[in-house]
Short mmCIF file of C-alpha atoms in Angstrom, two decimals:
data_model
loop_
_atom_site.label_atom_id
_atom_site.label_comp_id
_atom_site.label_asym_id
_atom_site.label_seq_id
_atom_site.Cartn_x
_atom_site.Cartn_y
_atom_site.Cartn_z
CA MET A 1 -10.84 8.44 28.47
CA GLU A 2 -7.59 10.43 28.62
CA ASP A 3 -7.84 14.14 27.79
CA TRP A 4 -5.47 14.38 24.84
CA ARG A 5 -5.63 18.19 24.95
CA ALA A 6 -3.65 18.12 28.21
CA ARG A 7 -0.74 16.10 26.80
CA PRO A 8 2.59 17.88 27.51
CA ILE A 9 3.94 17.73 23.96
CA LYS A 10 7.09 19.75 23.25
CA GLU A 11 7.31 22.30 20.47
CA PRO A 12 9.11 20.78 17.46
CA ARG A 13 12.63 21.86 16.50
CA HIS A 14 13.20 23.01 12.94
CA LEU A 15 14.49 19.97 11.05
CA GLY A 16 15.28 19.26 7.44
CA SER A 17 16.48 21.34 4.52
CA TYR A 18 13.10 22.72 3.42
CA PRO A 19 12.14 26.29 4.37
CA ALA A 20 9.93 26.43 7.48
CA SER A 21 7.23 28.00 5.27
CA ASP A 22 6.95 24.73 3.29
CA VAL A 23 6.65 22.14 6.08
CA THR A 24 7.04 21.49 9.81
CA PHE A 25 8.50 18.07 10.61
CA LEU A 26 6.88 16.73 13.78
CA LEU A 27 9.78 14.38 14.50
CA LYS A 28 12.31 13.92 17.30
CA ASP A 29 15.88 14.57 16.17
CA LEU A 30 17.95 11.37 16.49
CA SER A 31 20.85 12.64 14.39
CA GLU A 32 23.43 11.76 17.05
CA VAL A 33 22.28 8.14 17.45
CA GLN A 34 23.93 5.32 15.49
CA LEU A 35 20.95 3.55 13.92
CA GLU A 36 22.21 2.45 10.50
CA LYS A 37 22.82 -1.19 9.61
CA SER A 38 24.31 -2.61 6.41
CA MET A 39 21.84 -3.78 3.77
CA ASP A 40 22.44 -7.50 4.45
CA ALA A 41 22.41 -7.13 8.26
CA ARG A 42 19.21 -5.07 8.16
CA GLU A 43 17.51 -7.51 5.80
CA LEU A 44 18.36 -10.45 8.06
CA ALA A 45 17.21 -8.54 11.16
CA ILE A 46 13.87 -7.57 9.54
CA GLN A 47 13.22 -11.11 8.32
CA SER A 48 14.15 -12.49 11.76
CA GLY A 49 11.53 -10.39 13.51
CA THR A 50 13.17 -7.03 14.31
CA HIS A 51 10.77 -4.29 13.32
CA TYR A 52 12.01 -2.22 10.39
CA SER A 53 11.39 1.02 12.34
CA GLU A 54 13.96 0.10 15.02
CA MET A 55 16.94 0.68 12.72
CA LEU A 56 17.79 2.51 9.53
CA PRO A 57 19.29 1.49 6.22
CA GLN A 58 22.73 2.93 5.57
CA GLU A 59 22.11 5.98 3.42
CA HIS A 60 24.65 6.97 0.83
CA LEU A 61 24.87 9.96 -1.41
CA PRO A 62 23.51 8.97 -4.81
CA THR A 63 26.03 7.71 -7.34
CA SER A 64 26.43 9.48 -10.67
CA ASP A 65 24.20 6.77 -12.24
CA TYR A 66 21.34 7.45 -9.85
CA LEU A 67 21.72 11.21 -10.29
CA LYS A 68 21.58 10.74 -14.04
CA LEU A 69 18.45 8.57 -13.64
CA TYR A 70 16.86 11.19 -11.37
CA ARG A 71 17.60 14.05 -13.78
CA GLU A 72 16.37 12.12 -16.83
CA THR A 73 13.18 11.04 -15.04
CA LEU A 74 12.58 14.57 -13.81
CA GLN A 75 13.04 16.02 -17.27
CA MET A 76 10.66 13.48 -18.78
CA SER A 77 7.98 13.56 -16.10
CA ALA A 78 7.98 17.05 -14.49
CA LYS A 79 4.80 18.15 -16.26
CA LYS A 80 3.12 14.79 -15.59
CA VAL A 81 3.98 15.11 -11.88
CA ALA A 82 2.67 18.70 -11.90
CA LEU A 83 -0.65 17.53 -13.38
CA ALA A 84 -0.97 14.76 -10.76
CA VAL A 85 -0.19 17.34 -8.04
CA GLY A 86 -2.76 19.76 -9.48
CA THR A 87 -5.51 17.12 -9.73
CA THR A 88 -4.88 15.93 -6.16
CA ALA A 89 -4.75 19.51 -4.85
CA GLU A 90 -8.03 20.39 -6.60
CA LEU A 91 -9.71 17.32 -5.06
CA ILE A 92 -8.55 18.45 -1.60
CA ARG A 93 -9.68 22.03 -2.20
CA ILE A 94 -13.15 21.04 -3.41
CA LYS A 95 -13.76 18.21 -0.91
CA LYS A 96 -12.20 19.73 2.21
CA GLY A 97 -12.26 23.50 1.68
CA PRO A 98 -9.93 26.24 2.92
CA ASN A 99 -10.00 25.19 6.60
CA THR A 100 -7.72 22.20 6.02
CA VAL A 101 -4.34 21.13 7.37
CA LEU A 102 -2.09 19.03 5.10
CA VAL A 103 -0.53 16.11 6.98
CA SER A 104 2.04 14.32 4.87
CA LEU A 105 3.30 10.89 5.84
CA ALA A 106 7.07 10.95 6.24
CA ARG A 107 8.96 10.56 4.21
CA ALA A 108 7.71 9.89 0.67
CA GLY A 109 4.69 12.07 1.37
CA THR A 110 6.70 15.14 2.35
CA PRO A 111 7.76 16.46 -1.09
CA VAL A 112 4.24 15.71 -2.37
CA GLY A 113 2.65 17.64 0.51
CA ILE A 114 4.94 20.60 -0.25
CA LEU A 115 3.98 20.52 -3.94
CA ILE A 116 0.26 20.42 -3.08
CA LYS A 117 0.74 23.32 -0.65
CA ARG A 118 2.62 25.33 -3.31
CA TYR A 119 -0.01 24.61 -5.97
CA LEU A 120 -2.84 25.81 -3.73
CA GLN A 121 -0.82 28.93 -2.84
CA GLU A 122 0.07 29.79 -6.43
CA VAL A 123 -3.20 28.92 -8.15
CA HIS A 124 -5.82 29.68 -5.47
CA GLN A 125 -3.96 31.91 -2.99
CA LEU A 126 -4.80 29.34 -0.31
CA ASP A 127 -2.08 28.94 2.33
CA LEU A 128 -2.72 25.67 4.16
CA PRO A 129 -0.59 24.62 7.15
CA HIS A 130 1.55 21.58 6.33
CA TYR A 131 3.09 19.07 8.73
CA SER A 132 5.03 15.88 8.12
CA ILE A 133 4.47 13.05 10.60
CA SER A 134 5.42 9.40 11.01
CA ILE A 135 3.26 6.37 10.25
CA ILE A 136 4.72 2.89 10.60
CA ARG A 137 3.37 -0.39 9.30
CA GLY A 138 2.76 -2.69 12.28
CA LYS A 139 2.95 0.14 14.83
CA GLY A 140 0.52 2.83 13.71
CA ILE A 141 0.55 6.60 13.38
CA ASP A 142 2.33 9.08 15.65
CA GLU A 143 -0.55 10.07 17.94
CA ASN A 144 1.49 12.78 19.71
CA ALA A 145 2.04 14.47 16.34
CA LEU A 146 -1.69 14.37 15.63
CA PHE A 147 -2.51 15.74 19.10
CA TYR A 148 -0.05 18.58 18.47
CA ILE A 149 -1.74 19.46 15.15
CA LEU A 150 -5.23 19.29 16.65
CA GLN A 151 -4.16 21.44 19.61
CA LYS A 152 -2.66 24.04 17.22
CA HIS A 153 -5.50 23.94 14.69
CA PRO A 154 -8.79 23.16 16.45
CA ASP A 155 -11.88 22.78 14.25
CA THR A 156 -9.94 22.07 11.07
CA LYS A 157 -10.05 19.12 8.71
CA LEU A 158 -6.90 17.05 8.26
CA GLN A 159 -5.89 15.75 4.84
CA PHE A 160 -3.37 12.91 4.89
CA VAL A 161 -0.95 12.92 1.95
CA ASP A 162 1.48 10.30 0.63
CA GLY A 163 3.48 9.80 -2.55
CA TRP A 164 1.83 6.74 -4.08
CA THR A 165 0.14 3.45 -3.15
CA GLY A 166 1.57 -0.04 -3.41
CA LYS A 167 -0.36 -2.86 -1.73
CA GLY A 168 -2.26 -0.27 0.28
CA ALA A 169 -0.57 -1.27 3.56
CA ILE A 170 -0.17 2.33 4.75
CA ARG A 171 -3.80 3.12 3.86
CA LYS A 172 -4.84 0.17 6.05
CA VAL A 173 -2.64 1.39 8.92
CA LEU A 174 -4.23 4.84 8.53
CA ILE A 175 -7.80 3.43 8.60
CA GLU A 176 -7.00 1.43 11.76
CA ALA A 177 -5.22 4.41 13.39
CA CYS A 178 -8.25 6.66 12.81
CA SER A 179 -10.58 3.99 14.30
CA LYS A 180 -8.28 3.75 17.35
CA LEU A 181 -8.27 7.55 17.83
CA GLU A 182 -12.07 7.57 17.80
CA ARG A 183 -12.27 4.60 20.19
CA ASP A 184 -9.64 5.88 22.63
CA TYR A 185 -10.12 9.66 22.50
CA GLY A 186 -13.37 10.40 20.69
CA ILE A 187 -11.41 12.08 17.84
CA LYS A 188 -13.04 11.67 14.42
CA LEU A 189 -10.68 12.04 11.46
CA ASP A 190 -11.14 11.37 7.74
CA HIS A 191 -8.84 8.50 6.82
CA ASP A 192 -8.90 9.34 3.12
CA LEU A 193 -5.40 9.42 1.67
CA ALA A 194 -4.40 11.80 -1.12
CA VAL A 195 -1.61 10.46 -3.35
CA LEU A 196 -0.13 11.38 -6.72
CA ALA A 197 -0.42 7.83 -8.09
CA ASP A 198 -2.76 5.04 -6.96
CA PRO A 199 -1.87 1.95 -8.99
CA GLY A 200 -3.05 -0.19 -6.05
CA HIS A 201 -6.67 1.08 -6.40
CA CYS A 202 -6.91 1.70 -2.65
CA THR A 203 -7.97 5.36 -2.46
CA ASP A 204 -10.29 7.70 -4.36
CA MET A 205 -8.10 10.81 -4.01
CA PHE A 206 -5.30 10.59 -6.57
CA GLY A 207 -3.73 12.39 -9.49
CA THR A 208 -3.54 9.25 -11.64
CA ARG A 209 -3.75 5.49 -11.38
CA GLU A 210 -0.92 5.06 -13.86
CA ASP A 211 2.08 3.37 -12.31
CA PHE A 212 4.89 5.76 -13.25
CA LEU A 213 8.09 6.81 -11.49
CA ILE A 214 7.72 9.91 -9.34
CA PRO A 215 11.34 11.13 -9.50
CA SER A 216 11.59 11.64 -5.73
CA ALA A 217 11.43 7.82 -5.33
CA CYS A 218 14.98 7.56 -6.72
CA LEU A 219 16.99 9.46 -4.14
CA ASN A 220 15.88 8.82 -0.55
CA ALA A 221 17.07 11.52 1.91
CA VAL A 222 18.59 13.95 -0.60
CA VAL A 223 15.17 14.59 -2.10
CA SER A 224 13.20 14.37 1.16
CA GLY A 225 14.59 17.31 3.11
CA LEU A 226 17.67 15.27 4.17
CA MET A 227 15.50 13.32 6.61
CA SER A 228 15.88 9.60 7.27
CA ARG A 229 13.05 7.12 7.47
CA THR A 230 11.19 7.37 10.77
CA VAL A 231 12.24 5.44 13.87
CA LEU A 232 10.22 4.09 16.79
CA ARG A 233 12.15 2.41 19.59
CA GLU A 234 11.14 2.45 23.26
CA ASP A 235 14.63 3.35 24.51
CA LEU A 236 14.72 6.43 22.23
CA ILE A 237 11.13 7.67 22.06
CA GLY A 238 9.38 8.64 25.31
CA PRO A 239 5.59 8.64 25.90
CA TYR A 240 5.23 12.33 24.94
CA ASP A 241 7.86 12.38 22.16
CA PHE A 242 7.24 12.42 18.44
CA HIS A 243 8.56 9.45 16.49
CA GLY A 244 12.23 9.93 15.59
CA SER A 245 14.27 10.66 12.49
CA LYS A 246 17.81 11.66 11.56
CA TYR A 247 18.65 14.90 9.78
CA TYR A 248 21.68 14.39 7.49
CA LYS A 249 22.77 18.02 7.55
CA GLU A 250 26.31 17.04 6.53
CA TRP A 251 24.87 16.55 3.02
CA LEU A 252 23.43 20.06 2.67
CA ASP A 253 25.73 20.90 -0.24
CA GLN A 254 24.49 17.78 -2.12
CA ASP A 255 20.81 18.27 -1.29
CA LEU A 256 18.26 18.17 -4.13
CA SER A 257 15.08 18.49 -2.06
CA ASN A 258 14.35 22.10 -3.00
CA HIS A 259 15.62 21.50 -6.54
CA PHE A 260 12.91 18.85 -7.02
CA ILE A 261 10.17 21.27 -5.89
CA ALA A 262 11.60 24.08 -8.05
CA GLU A 263 11.55 21.87 -11.16
CA ILE A 264 7.85 20.97 -10.81
CA VAL A 265 6.31 24.29 -9.67
CA PRO A 266 6.81 26.19 -13.00
CA PHE A 267 4.42 23.74 -14.73
CA PHE A 268 1.47 24.51 -12.43
CA GLY A 269 0.18 27.32 -14.65
CA GLU A 270 0.13 25.00 -17.67
CA VAL A 271 -1.86 22.22 -15.98
CA VAL A 272 -4.54 24.15 -14.04
CA LYS A 273 -7.39 23.68 -16.54
CA GLU A 274 -6.69 19.98 -17.03
CA ALA A 275 -6.24 19.44 -13.27
CA GLU A 276 -9.58 21.13 -12.49
CA HIS A 277 -11.30 19.08 -15.19
CA SER A 278 -9.77 15.79 -13.94
CA ALA A 279 -10.75 16.56 -10.33
CA ARG A 280 -14.35 17.37 -11.31
CA GLU A 281 -14.57 14.12 -13.32
CA LEU A 282 -13.31 12.12 -10.33
CA LEU A 283 -15.83 13.81 -8.02
CA GLN A 284 -18.74 13.34 -10.44
CA HIS A 285 -17.82 9.70 -11.15
CA PRO A 286 -16.17 8.46 -7.95
CA PRO A 287 -13.58 5.78 -8.71
CA THR A 288 -13.97 2.33 -7.18
CA ILE A 289 -11.68 1.43 -4.30
CA SER A 290 -11.22 -2.23 -5.22
CA TRP A 291 -7.82 -3.07 -3.63
CA LYS A 292 -7.18 -4.73 -7.00
CA GLY A 293 -3.42 -4.38 -6.57
CA LEU A 294 -3.47 -6.35 -3.31
CA ARG A 295 -5.25 -9.25 -5.04
CA ASP A 296 -2.45 -9.32 -7.65
CA ILE A 297 0.14 -9.48 -4.91
CA GLN A 298 -1.69 -12.32 -3.13
CA ALA A 299 -1.70 -14.26 -6.43
CA ILE A 300 2.06 -13.66 -6.82
CA GLN A 301 2.61 -14.76 -3.22
CA ASN A 302 0.81 -18.06 -3.90
CA GLU A 303 2.44 -18.65 -7.26
CA TYR A 304 6.01 -18.09 -6.00
CA GLN A 305 5.30 -19.58 -2.54
CA ILE A 306 6.52 -16.51 -0.68
CA ALA A 307 5.94 -16.88 3.07
CA ASP A 308 5.77 -13.15 3.90
CA ILE A 309 3.66 -10.86 1.70
CA ASN A 310 5.81 -7.90 2.85
CA LEU A 311 8.66 -9.27 0.71
CA ILE A 312 6.61 -8.29 -2.38
CA LYS A 313 6.86 -4.58 -3.22
CA PRO A 314 4.54 -3.53 -6.04
CA GLY A 315 4.73 -0.47 -8.26
CA VAL A 316 7.51 1.52 -9.89
CA GLY A 317 8.34 3.55 -6.76
CA GLU A 318 8.60 0.55 -4.45
CA THR A 319 10.48 -1.58 -7.01
CA THR A 320 13.00 1.25 -7.42
CA ARG A 321 13.49 1.24 -3.64
CA VAL A 322 13.93 -2.55 -3.57
CA LEU A 323 16.72 -2.21 -6.12
CA LEU A 324 18.28 0.74 -4.28
CA ARG A 325 18.18 -0.42 -0.67
CA ARG A 326 17.00 -4.01 -0.19
CA VAL A 327 18.28 -7.43 -1.29
CA PRO A 328 16.24 -8.19 -4.43
CA TRP A 329 15.38 -11.74 -5.56
CA ARG A 330 13.64 -10.98 -8.85
CA ILE A 331 11.65 -8.30 -10.64
CA LEU A 332 8.30 -8.92 -12.33
CA VAL A 333 7.23 -6.55 -15.12
CA ASP A 334 3.97 -6.23 -17.05
CA ARG A 335 5.89 -5.93 -20.34
CA LEU A 336 9.48 -5.20 -21.28
CA ASP A 337 8.68 -2.21 -23.52
CA ASN A 338 6.77 -0.25 -20.82
CA PRO A 339 8.41 3.21 -20.89
CA ASN A 340 7.82 3.57 -17.12
CA ILE A 341 10.31 0.80 -16.29
CA ARG A 342 13.39 1.69 -18.33
CA HIS A 343 15.34 2.61 -15.20
CA ILE A 344 14.15 -0.60 -13.46
CA LEU A 345 15.68 -2.69 -16.24
CA LEU A 346 18.97 -0.78 -15.91
CA LEU A 347 19.09 -1.07 -12.12
CA ALA A 348 18.22 -4.78 -12.24
CA GLU A 349 20.93 -5.41 -14.82
CA ALA A 350 23.49 -3.52 -12.72
CA ARG A 351 22.65 -5.65 -9.66
CA GLU A 352 22.28 -8.88 -11.72
CA VAL A 353 18.68 -9.40 -10.64
CA PRO A 354 16.52 -11.63 -12.88
CA ILE A 355 13.55 -10.01 -14.65
CA GLU A 356 10.38 -11.93 -15.54
CA VAL A 357 7.42 -10.79 -17.62
CA TYR A 358 4.17 -11.28 -15.66
CA PRO A 359 1.31 -10.46 -18.07
CA GLY A 360 -1.80 -8.80 -16.71
CA LEU A 361 -0.04 -7.22 -13.72
CA THR A 362 -1.99 -4.23 -12.32
CA TYR A 363 1.32 -2.43 -11.78
CA SER A 364 4.10 -1.64 -14.24
CA CYS A 365 6.41 -3.82 -12.15
CA CYS A 366 6.91 -5.51 -8.83
CA GLY A 367 10.06 -6.13 -6.79
CA ILE A 368 10.44 -9.32 -4.75
CA ILE A 369 12.91 -9.20 -1.86
CA LYS A 370 15.16 -12.21 -1.34
CA SER A 371 14.30 -14.33 1.69
CA VAL A 372 17.56 -14.38 3.67
CA LYS A 373 16.41 -16.18 6.81
CA GLY A 374 17.20 -19.60 5.37
CA ASP A 375 20.75 -18.47 4.52
CA ALA A 376 21.51 -17.79 8.17
CA GLU A 377 19.84 -20.87 9.68
#
């Protein structure tokens, strides 16, 4: 068994637009590498077998429509997000205690990890270390990043953090990654995942199970510290490197990452009592992890005869992303008057994507990506 403590892992460079006191990105800087592909080319490549982590979507600064959507969503949901943050943070504090390191999963987990860190600082004067690391469906977690954290913080508990759950794919990758670490290195880690929203019913550490839009889902890099999605390609990432990412520092004057945090933090004082109460209720009456959302998706896959389940993206956050950066085929919604999907209806209309009501859906909505393989064959 290899001694992971002896791994020659380099110190990370400061990346991203967040202050170093908020988060350390354990990522290799690939800013100078051309990795972006157009939406159609990337979709075809993914559906033809290229792994999504080997290239990046072309990122654009948000249009005025998306900025308007982000601001409206933020105004409507800031307190709701703060309560979900508070509940999740209280669960971590009570279950794990003060000797805990927050490990957010890049990149949707990063703003959430920062908010949890800030809540614990402001409300309980607890200053937990916070790192952001890469986890990739089909490839696993960045083990070098975990070794770095464990070398820096021996005898601590790690708490993995993400934004929300969809089918639960990342939770499954995390469970498998933790089993592999124990098998290969004798490292025992809790694979519980703390999220703000768990509409997929695949974790017991969440702020809510309501499927609502967390505003940071709208804007990609400009609300995630100007960091790209994470990249794992053998020609770019060596055996002792962290997974890679690009830092879009040319957009610093358009960045909203710190703005998002600053809009939520002032509500922490208002939600403390309710957050503590919600966390205690969840601990006294542990919620069932039923993977109910995944069963819904399997039913949709059968009904619409979709060959690859990964073309179905459940939940408001993932559906928003399908409409922003994939090639959508259709959108399923639980009901047309659900206030959580107003922006989905607008985005779908703008891109001329059909909308269907699918009664009884666990989620508010679900985005189905167009199969493009047949078009090219």
